[in-house]
Amino acid sequence: MTTGYAPVASLLTERPPEDHLINRVPQQPPARGRSHTPSPLHQQYEVVYEDGRGNPLLAFSDGQWWDIASSSPRPVSVRFALRRDPSWAGAVVQTICLWMRSHPDDERSFDLATELALAVGELARQRA
């Protein structure tokens, strides 16, 4: 048996494919009578999540979560984003992880990792 060694790329410098979630808004079939032009929210934020009725709920841009359910968007914590709608919790974590991988040298990546660790720890203790 032969074992070969080769350089392995660092996970810190690995980048997701360009067409991954962080760079594109998930495509949904257009409703009748609607144009294919993205909404102003989808142009302003990298990711927009909607509630069950299709109303904007949470958005993510430049390493920051936003509560966009009211008339005035406000920045919110990772904890808030995870708890806002439990059906989106997995997508919230995935969005954070993809953003951190895409921005390994950004100081905000460390802040997001810390917020995520604290929020997950808190949620795990509540469920126990």
PDB file of C-alpha atoms in Angstrom:
ATOM      1  CA  MET A   1       0.000   0.000   0.000  1.00  0.00           C
ATOM      2  CA  THR A   2       1.356   3.397  -0.973  1.00  0.00           C
ATOM      3  CA  THR A   3       0.476   6.526   0.887  1.00  0.00           C
ATOM      4  CA  GLY A   4       1.036   9.836  -0.810  1.00  0.00           C
ATOM      5  CA  TYR A   5       1.196  13.244   0.740  1.00  0.00           C
ATOM      6  CA  ALA A   6       0.190  16.400  -1.014  1.00  0.00           C
ATOM      7  CA  PRO A   7      -0.494  19.941   0.096  1.00  0.00           C
ATOM      8  CA  VAL A   8      -4.019  20.395   1.391  1.00  0.00           C
ATOM      9  CA  ALA A   9      -5.768  23.729   1.078  1.00  0.00           C
ATOM     10  CA  SER A  10      -6.534  25.454   4.337  1.00  0.00           C
ATOM     11  CA  LEU A  11     -10.176  25.620   5.331  1.00  0.00           C
ATOM     12  CA  LEU A  12      -9.573  29.245   6.230  1.00  0.00           C
ATOM     13  CA  THR A  13      -8.762  30.156   2.631  1.00  0.00           C
ATOM     14  CA  GLU A  14     -11.293  27.869   0.971  1.00  0.00           C
ATOM     15  CA  ARG A  15     -14.094  29.767  -0.758  1.00  0.00           C
ATOM     16  CA  PRO A  16     -17.568  28.488  -1.595  1.00  0.00           C
ATOM     17  CA  PRO A  17     -18.615  28.328  -5.249  1.00  0.00           C
ATOM     18  CA  GLU A  18     -19.583  31.710  -6.660  1.00  0.00           C
ATOM     19  CA  ASP A  19     -23.154  30.615  -7.256  1.00  0.00           C
ATOM     20  CA  HIS A  20     -23.659  29.570  -3.622  1.00  0.00           C
ATOM     21  CA  LEU A  21     -26.375  30.925  -1.316  1.00  0.00           C
ATOM     22  CA  ILE A  22     -24.437  33.936  -0.075  1.00  0.00           C
ATOM     23  CA  ASN A  23     -24.095  35.346  -3.578  1.00  0.00           C
ATOM     24  CA  ARG A  24     -27.547  34.590  -4.881  1.00  0.00           C
ATOM     25  CA  VAL A  25     -31.058  34.894  -3.634  1.00  0.00           C
ATOM     26  CA  PRO A  26     -32.827  31.519  -3.640  1.00  0.00           C
ATOM     27  CA  GLN A  27     -34.882  31.315  -6.812  1.00  0.00           C
ATOM     28  CA  GLN A  28     -38.617  30.860  -6.472  1.00  0.00           C
ATOM     29  CA  PRO A  29     -41.075  30.482  -9.312  1.00  0.00           C
ATOM     30  CA  PRO A  30     -42.450  33.926 -10.168  1.00  0.00           C
ATOM     31  CA  ALA A  31     -46.040  34.612  -9.212  1.00  0.00           C
ATOM     32  CA  ARG A  32     -48.432  35.360 -12.041  1.00  0.00           C
ATOM     33  CA  GLY A  33     -48.232  38.931 -13.196  1.00  0.00           C
ATOM     34  CA  ARG A  34     -44.945  39.636 -11.418  1.00  0.00           C
ATOM     35  CA  SER A  35     -41.835  40.635 -13.292  1.00  0.00           C
ATOM     36  CA  HIS A  36     -38.511  38.829 -12.941  1.00  0.00           C
ATOM     37  CA  THR A  37     -36.930  41.926 -11.420  1.00  0.00           C
ATOM     38  CA  PRO A  38     -35.691  41.299  -7.866  1.00  0.00           C
ATOM     39  CA  SER A  39     -37.517  43.251  -5.168  1.00  0.00           C
ATOM     40  CA  PRO A  40     -35.772  46.252  -3.606  1.00  0.00           C
ATOM     41  CA  LEU A  41     -35.153  44.145  -0.486  1.00  0.00           C
ATOM     42  CA  HIS A  42     -33.362  41.477  -2.510  1.00  0.00           C
ATOM     43  CA  GLN A  43     -31.207  44.175  -4.067  1.00  0.00           C
ATOM     44  CA  GLN A  44     -30.331  45.705  -0.689  1.00  0.00           C
ATOM     45  CA  TYR A  45     -29.556  42.480   1.214  1.00  0.00           C
ATOM     46  CA  GLU A  46     -27.561  39.365   0.319  1.00  0.00           C
ATOM     47  CA  VAL A  47     -30.206  37.012   1.757  1.00  0.00           C
ATOM     48  CA  VAL A  48     -33.875  37.625   2.586  1.00  0.00           C
ATOM     49  CA  TYR A  49     -36.022  35.106   4.463  1.00  0.00           C
ATOM     50  CA  GLU A  50     -39.810  35.338   4.470  1.00  0.00           C
ATOM     51  CA  ASP A  51     -42.502  34.105   6.829  1.00  0.00           C
ATOM     52  CA  GLY A  52     -45.116  31.523   5.828  1.00  0.00           C
ATOM     53  CA  ARG A  53     -47.249  34.182   4.108  1.00  0.00           C
ATOM     54  CA  GLY A  54     -44.373  35.544   2.021  1.00  0.00           C
ATOM     55  CA  ASN A  55     -43.753  38.670   4.098  1.00  0.00           C
ATOM     56  CA  PRO A  56     -40.099  39.686   4.592  1.00  0.00           C
ATOM     57  CA  LEU A  57     -38.888  38.560   7.999  1.00  0.00           C
ATOM     58  CA  LEU A  58     -35.085  38.474   8.261  1.00  0.00           C
ATOM     59  CA  ALA A  59     -32.312  39.724   6.021  1.00  0.00           C
ATOM     60  CA  PHE A  60     -28.537  39.348   6.022  1.00  0.00           C
ATOM     61  CA  SER A  61     -25.959  41.689   4.558  1.00  0.00           C
ATOM     62  CA  ASP A  62     -22.249  42.295   5.203  1.00  0.00           C
ATOM     63  CA  GLY A  63     -22.150  40.021   8.244  1.00  0.00           C
ATOM     64  CA  GLN A  64     -25.195  41.567   9.922  1.00  0.00           C
ATOM     65  CA  TRP A  65     -28.715  40.206  10.476  1.00  0.00           C
ATOM     66  CA  TRP A  66     -31.636  42.602  10.092  1.00  0.00           C
ATOM     67  CA  ASP A  67     -35.212  42.361  11.347  1.00  0.00           C
ATOM     68  CA  ILE A  68     -37.154  43.608   8.324  1.00  0.00           C
ATOM     69  CA  ALA A  69     -40.650  42.649   9.486  1.00  0.00           C
ATOM     70  CA  SER A  70     -41.463  46.203  10.556  1.00  0.00           C
ATOM     71  CA  SER A  71     -41.460  49.387   8.507  1.00  0.00           C
ATOM     72  CA  SER A  72     -37.971  50.296   9.732  1.00  0.00           C
ATOM     73  CA  PRO A  73     -35.271  47.586   9.446  1.00  0.00           C
ATOM     74  CA  ARG A  74     -33.103  47.212  12.539  1.00  0.00           C
ATOM     75  CA  PRO A  75     -29.883  45.283  13.146  1.00  0.00           C
ATOM     76  CA  VAL A  76     -30.321  42.213  15.344  1.00  0.00           C
ATOM     77  CA  SER A  77     -28.100  39.615  16.999  1.00  0.00           C
ATOM     78  CA  VAL A  78     -27.505  36.068  15.813  1.00  0.00           C
ATOM     79  CA  ARG A  79     -29.518  34.937  18.853  1.00  0.00           C
ATOM     80  CA  PHE A  80     -32.494  37.007  17.708  1.00  0.00           C
ATOM     81  CA  ALA A  81     -32.197  35.688  14.137  1.00  0.00           C
ATOM     82  CA  LEU A  82     -32.137  32.081  15.372  1.00  0.00           C
ATOM     83  CA  ARG A  83     -35.182  32.579  17.577  1.00  0.00           C
ATOM     84  CA  ARG A  84     -37.192  34.814  15.198  1.00  0.00           C
ATOM     85  CA  ASP A  85     -38.638  31.873  13.293  1.00  0.00           C
ATOM     86  CA  PRO A  86     -37.437  28.381  14.267  1.00  0.00           C
ATOM     87  CA  SER A  87     -38.174  27.084  10.758  1.00  0.00           C
ATOM     88  CA  TRP A  88     -35.344  29.317   9.466  1.00  0.00           C
ATOM     89  CA  ALA A  89     -32.811  28.447  12.220  1.00  0.00           C
ATOM     90  CA  GLY A  90     -30.838  26.008  10.051  1.00  0.00           C
ATOM     91  CA  ALA A  91     -30.701  28.463   7.164  1.00  0.00           C
ATOM     92  CA  VAL A  92     -29.559  31.221   9.539  1.00  0.00           C
ATOM     93  CA  VAL A  93     -26.642  29.056  10.732  1.00  0.00           C
ATOM     94  CA  GLN A  94     -25.763  28.067   7.165  1.00  0.00           C
ATOM     95  CA  THR A  95     -25.772  31.691   6.014  1.00  0.00           C
ATOM     96  CA  ILE A  96     -23.479  32.686   8.883  1.00  0.00           C
ATOM     97  CA  CYS A  97     -21.061  29.830   8.180  1.00  0.00           C
ATOM     98  CA  LEU A  98     -20.926  30.585   4.457  1.00  0.00           C
ATOM     99  CA  TRP A  99     -20.293  34.275   5.132  1.00  0.00           C
ATOM    100  CA  MET A 100     -17.501  33.484   7.613  1.00  0.00           C
ATOM    101  CA  ARG A 101     -15.868  31.124   5.102  1.00  0.00           C
ATOM    102  CA  SER A 102     -16.109  33.787   2.406  1.00  0.00           C
ATOM    103  CA  HIS A 103     -14.626  36.463   4.690  1.00  0.00           C
ATOM    104  CA  PRO A 104     -11.954  34.697   6.796  1.00  0.00           C
ATOM    105  CA  ASP A 105      -9.903  37.864   7.302  1.00  0.00           C
ATOM    106  CA  ASP A 106     -12.854  40.042   8.282  1.00  0.00           C
ATOM    107  CA  GLU A 107     -13.011  40.839  11.997  1.00  0.00           C
ATOM    108  CA  ARG A 108     -16.785  40.430  11.816  1.00  0.00           C
ATOM    109  CA  SER A 109     -16.264  36.708  11.115  1.00  0.00           C
ATOM    110  CA  PHE A 110     -14.842  36.220  14.607  1.00  0.00           C
ATOM    111  CA  ASP A 111     -17.705  38.225  16.119  1.00  0.00           C
ATOM    112  CA  LEU A 112     -20.270  36.110  14.255  1.00  0.00           C
ATOM    113  CA  ALA A 113     -18.574  32.886  15.374  1.00  0.00           C
ATOM    114  CA  THR A 114     -18.696  34.083  18.981  1.00  0.00           C
ATOM    115  CA  GLU A 115     -22.355  35.141  18.729  1.00  0.00           C
ATOM    116  CA  LEU A 116     -23.255  31.822  17.119  1.00  0.00           C
ATOM    117  CA  ALA A 117     -21.437  29.775  19.775  1.00  0.00           C
ATOM    118  CA  LEU A 118     -23.113  31.676  22.614  1.00  0.00           C
ATOM    119  CA  ALA A 119     -26.574  31.432  21.030  1.00  0.00           C
ATOM    120  CA  VAL A 120     -26.286  27.703  20.296  1.00  0.00           C
ATOM    121  CA  GLY A 121     -25.000  27.062  23.822  1.00  0.00           C
ATOM    122  CA  GLU A 122     -27.940  28.962  25.295  1.00  0.00           C
ATOM    123  CA  LEU A 123     -30.467  27.117  23.129  1.00  0.00           C
ATOM    124  CA  ALA A 124     -28.920  23.753  24.018  1.00  0.00           C
ATOM    125  CA  ARG A 125     -29.126  24.511  27.746  1.00  0.00           C
ATOM    126  CA  GLN A 126     -32.788  25.521  27.393  1.00  0.00           C
ATOM    127  CA  ARG A 127     -33.660  22.259  25.637  1.00  0.00           C
ATOM    128  CA  ALA A 128     -31.849  20.081  28.210  1.00  0.00           C
TER     129      ALA A 128
END
